Short mmCIF file of C-alpha atoms in Angstrom, two decimals:
data_model
loop_
_atom_site.label_atom_id
_atom_site.label_comp_id
_atom_site.label_asym_id
_atom_site.label_seq_id
_atom_site.Cartn_x
_atom_site.Cartn_y
_atom_site.Cartn_z
CA MET A 595 34.18 49.98 20.91
CA GLU A 596 35.98 53.32 20.59
CA PRO A 597 33.98 56.52 21.16
CA ILE A 598 33.04 58.54 18.07
CA HIS A 599 34.33 62.13 17.78
CA ILE A 600 32.70 64.86 15.69
CA ASP A 601 33.19 68.62 15.72
CA ILE A 602 32.11 71.77 13.94
CA THR A 603 33.05 75.46 14.06
CA ILE A 604 30.18 77.94 14.36
CA LEU A 605 30.45 81.64 13.63
CA ALA A 606 28.66 82.81 16.78
CA PRO A 607 29.58 83.75 20.37
CA VAL A 608 29.85 80.87 22.84
CA GLN A 609 26.90 82.13 24.94
CA LYS A 610 24.55 82.04 21.92
CA VAL A 611 25.82 78.61 20.89
CA TRP A 612 25.32 77.28 24.45
CA ASP A 613 21.81 78.75 24.74
CA TYR A 614 20.67 77.45 21.34
CA TYR A 615 22.07 74.01 22.15
CA ASN A 616 20.31 73.77 25.51
CA GLU A 617 17.05 75.75 25.38
CA PRO A 618 13.99 73.65 24.37
CA GLU A 619 12.50 76.37 22.14
CA HIS A 620 15.67 76.16 20.02
CA ILE A 621 16.27 72.40 20.30
CA THR A 622 12.97 71.69 18.52
CA LYS A 623 14.16 73.76 15.53
CA TRP A 624 17.40 71.84 14.78
CA ASN A 625 17.45 68.45 16.53
CA PHE A 626 16.92 66.02 13.62
CA ALA A 627 19.24 64.34 11.15
CA HIS A 628 17.06 64.62 8.05
CA GLU A 629 14.34 66.97 6.77
CA SER A 630 11.83 64.11 6.89
CA TRP A 631 12.17 64.15 10.70
CA GLU A 632 11.25 66.65 13.38
CA CYS A 633 11.68 67.24 17.10
CA PRO A 634 8.16 68.22 18.20
CA SER A 635 8.99 68.58 21.90
CA SER A 636 11.96 69.04 24.21
CA GLU A 637 12.37 69.19 27.97
CA ASN A 638 15.70 70.07 29.54
CA ASP A 639 16.67 70.27 33.22
CA LEU A 640 20.30 71.35 32.68
CA ARG A 641 21.99 70.46 36.00
CA VAL A 642 23.90 67.50 37.38
CA GLY A 643 21.30 64.78 37.95
CA GLY A 644 18.78 66.61 35.75
CA GLN A 645 17.28 64.98 32.66
CA PHE A 646 16.55 65.93 29.10
CA LYS A 647 13.90 64.38 26.88
CA ASN A 648 13.70 65.14 23.18
CA ARG A 649 10.91 63.63 21.11
CA MET A 650 12.15 62.51 17.69
CA GLU A 651 9.53 61.70 15.05
CA ALA A 652 9.26 61.08 11.34
CA LYS A 653 7.09 63.88 9.93
CA ASP A 654 4.76 61.25 8.43
CA LYS A 655 4.33 59.85 12.00
CA SER A 656 5.51 56.38 10.87
CA PHE A 657 8.11 56.19 13.63
CA GLY A 658 9.19 58.09 16.73
CA PHE A 659 11.11 57.76 19.97
CA ASP A 660 12.15 59.73 23.03
CA PHE A 661 15.86 60.49 23.34
CA VAL A 662 16.38 60.69 27.11
CA GLY A 663 19.51 61.30 29.15
CA THR A 664 20.75 62.34 32.58
CA TYR A 665 23.45 64.98 33.12
CA ASP A 666 26.66 63.91 34.87
CA GLU A 667 28.56 67.20 34.54
CA VAL A 668 27.54 70.71 33.53
CA ILE A 669 30.09 73.54 33.23
CA PRO A 670 28.23 76.53 31.75
CA TYR A 671 29.53 77.65 28.34
CA GLU A 672 32.21 74.92 28.40
CA LYS A 673 31.12 71.31 28.81
CA ILE A 674 28.19 68.93 29.25
CA ARG A 675 28.54 65.21 30.05
CA TYR A 676 25.53 62.90 30.13
CA HIS A 677 24.48 59.28 29.85
CA ILE A 678 21.47 57.98 27.99
CA GLU A 679 19.02 55.30 29.07
CA ASP A 680 21.02 52.41 27.63
CA GLY A 681 24.11 53.46 29.62
CA ARG A 682 26.08 55.02 26.77
CA ASN A 683 27.96 58.25 27.52
CA ALA A 684 28.32 61.48 25.60
CA GLU A 685 30.30 64.66 26.12
CA VAL A 686 29.79 68.01 24.41
CA THR A 687 32.43 70.74 24.71
CA PHE A 688 32.06 74.37 23.69
CA ASP A 689 35.39 76.05 22.92
CA LYS A 690 35.36 79.84 22.60
CA MET A 691 37.87 80.45 19.81
CA ASP A 692 37.26 84.24 19.74
CA GLU A 693 34.35 86.63 20.40
CA ASN A 694 32.33 85.35 17.43
CA THR A 695 33.62 81.83 16.83
CA THR A 696 32.86 78.68 18.83
CA SER A 697 34.02 75.14 18.24
CA VAL A 698 31.64 72.39 19.35
CA GLN A 699 32.96 68.86 19.85
CA ILE A 700 30.86 65.81 20.62
CA ILE A 701 32.28 62.50 21.79
CA PHE A 702 29.80 59.64 22.16
CA ASP A 703 29.76 55.91 22.69
CA PRO A 704 28.35 54.12 19.63
CA GLU A 705 25.48 51.68 19.94
CA THR A 706 25.81 48.19 18.52
CA GLN A 707 22.72 48.03 16.24
CA ASN A 708 23.97 50.24 13.40
CA PRO A 709 27.35 50.68 11.67
CA VAL A 710 29.65 53.24 13.33
CA GLU A 711 29.87 55.29 10.12
CA MET A 712 26.06 55.55 9.94
CA GLN A 713 25.96 56.77 13.54
CA ARG A 714 28.73 59.31 12.90
CA GLU A 715 26.85 60.62 9.84
CA GLY A 716 23.58 60.89 11.78
CA TRP A 717 25.09 62.80 14.69
CA TYR A 718 27.05 64.99 12.29
CA ALA A 719 23.88 65.77 10.30
CA ILE A 720 22.21 66.93 13.53
CA LEU A 721 25.27 69.00 14.48
CA ASN A 722 25.32 70.54 11.00
CA ASN A 723 21.59 71.44 11.31
CA PHE A 724 22.46 73.07 14.64
CA HIS A 725 25.33 74.98 13.01
CA LYS A 726 23.05 76.35 10.25
CA TYR A 727 20.29 77.23 12.73
CA VAL A 728 22.62 79.18 15.05
CA GLU A 729 24.28 81.11 12.23
CA ASN A 730 20.96 81.98 10.52
CA ASN A 731 18.91 83.04 13.58
#
């Protein structure tokens, strides 16, 4: 199956975008696809071989899971590559367009349980939450 590509342009400097994407105190504020969900906890050891673990839960506590991955490449303010527990890969690139504009691109391997379009929409919803959070804080 082909990887899925999504991207967004954020009106903020690349350092802020990088920090808000990777620091647990920020991750918990934006890392969910719908307002009925939340990310109550986040751990992030941002280095090659390090792991991240983000807890994803429905606010009504009806469902939840840990999203866990291991970093394969980390180039500060430019790129992160990681794989998740089921072996799928993802890559996030941060492209400084100018002093106050950053493009973020995510490429990820789809899973086989849900339609590709549903997965694209879910990841895009999270990226859009991130975009709004960075620009408004």
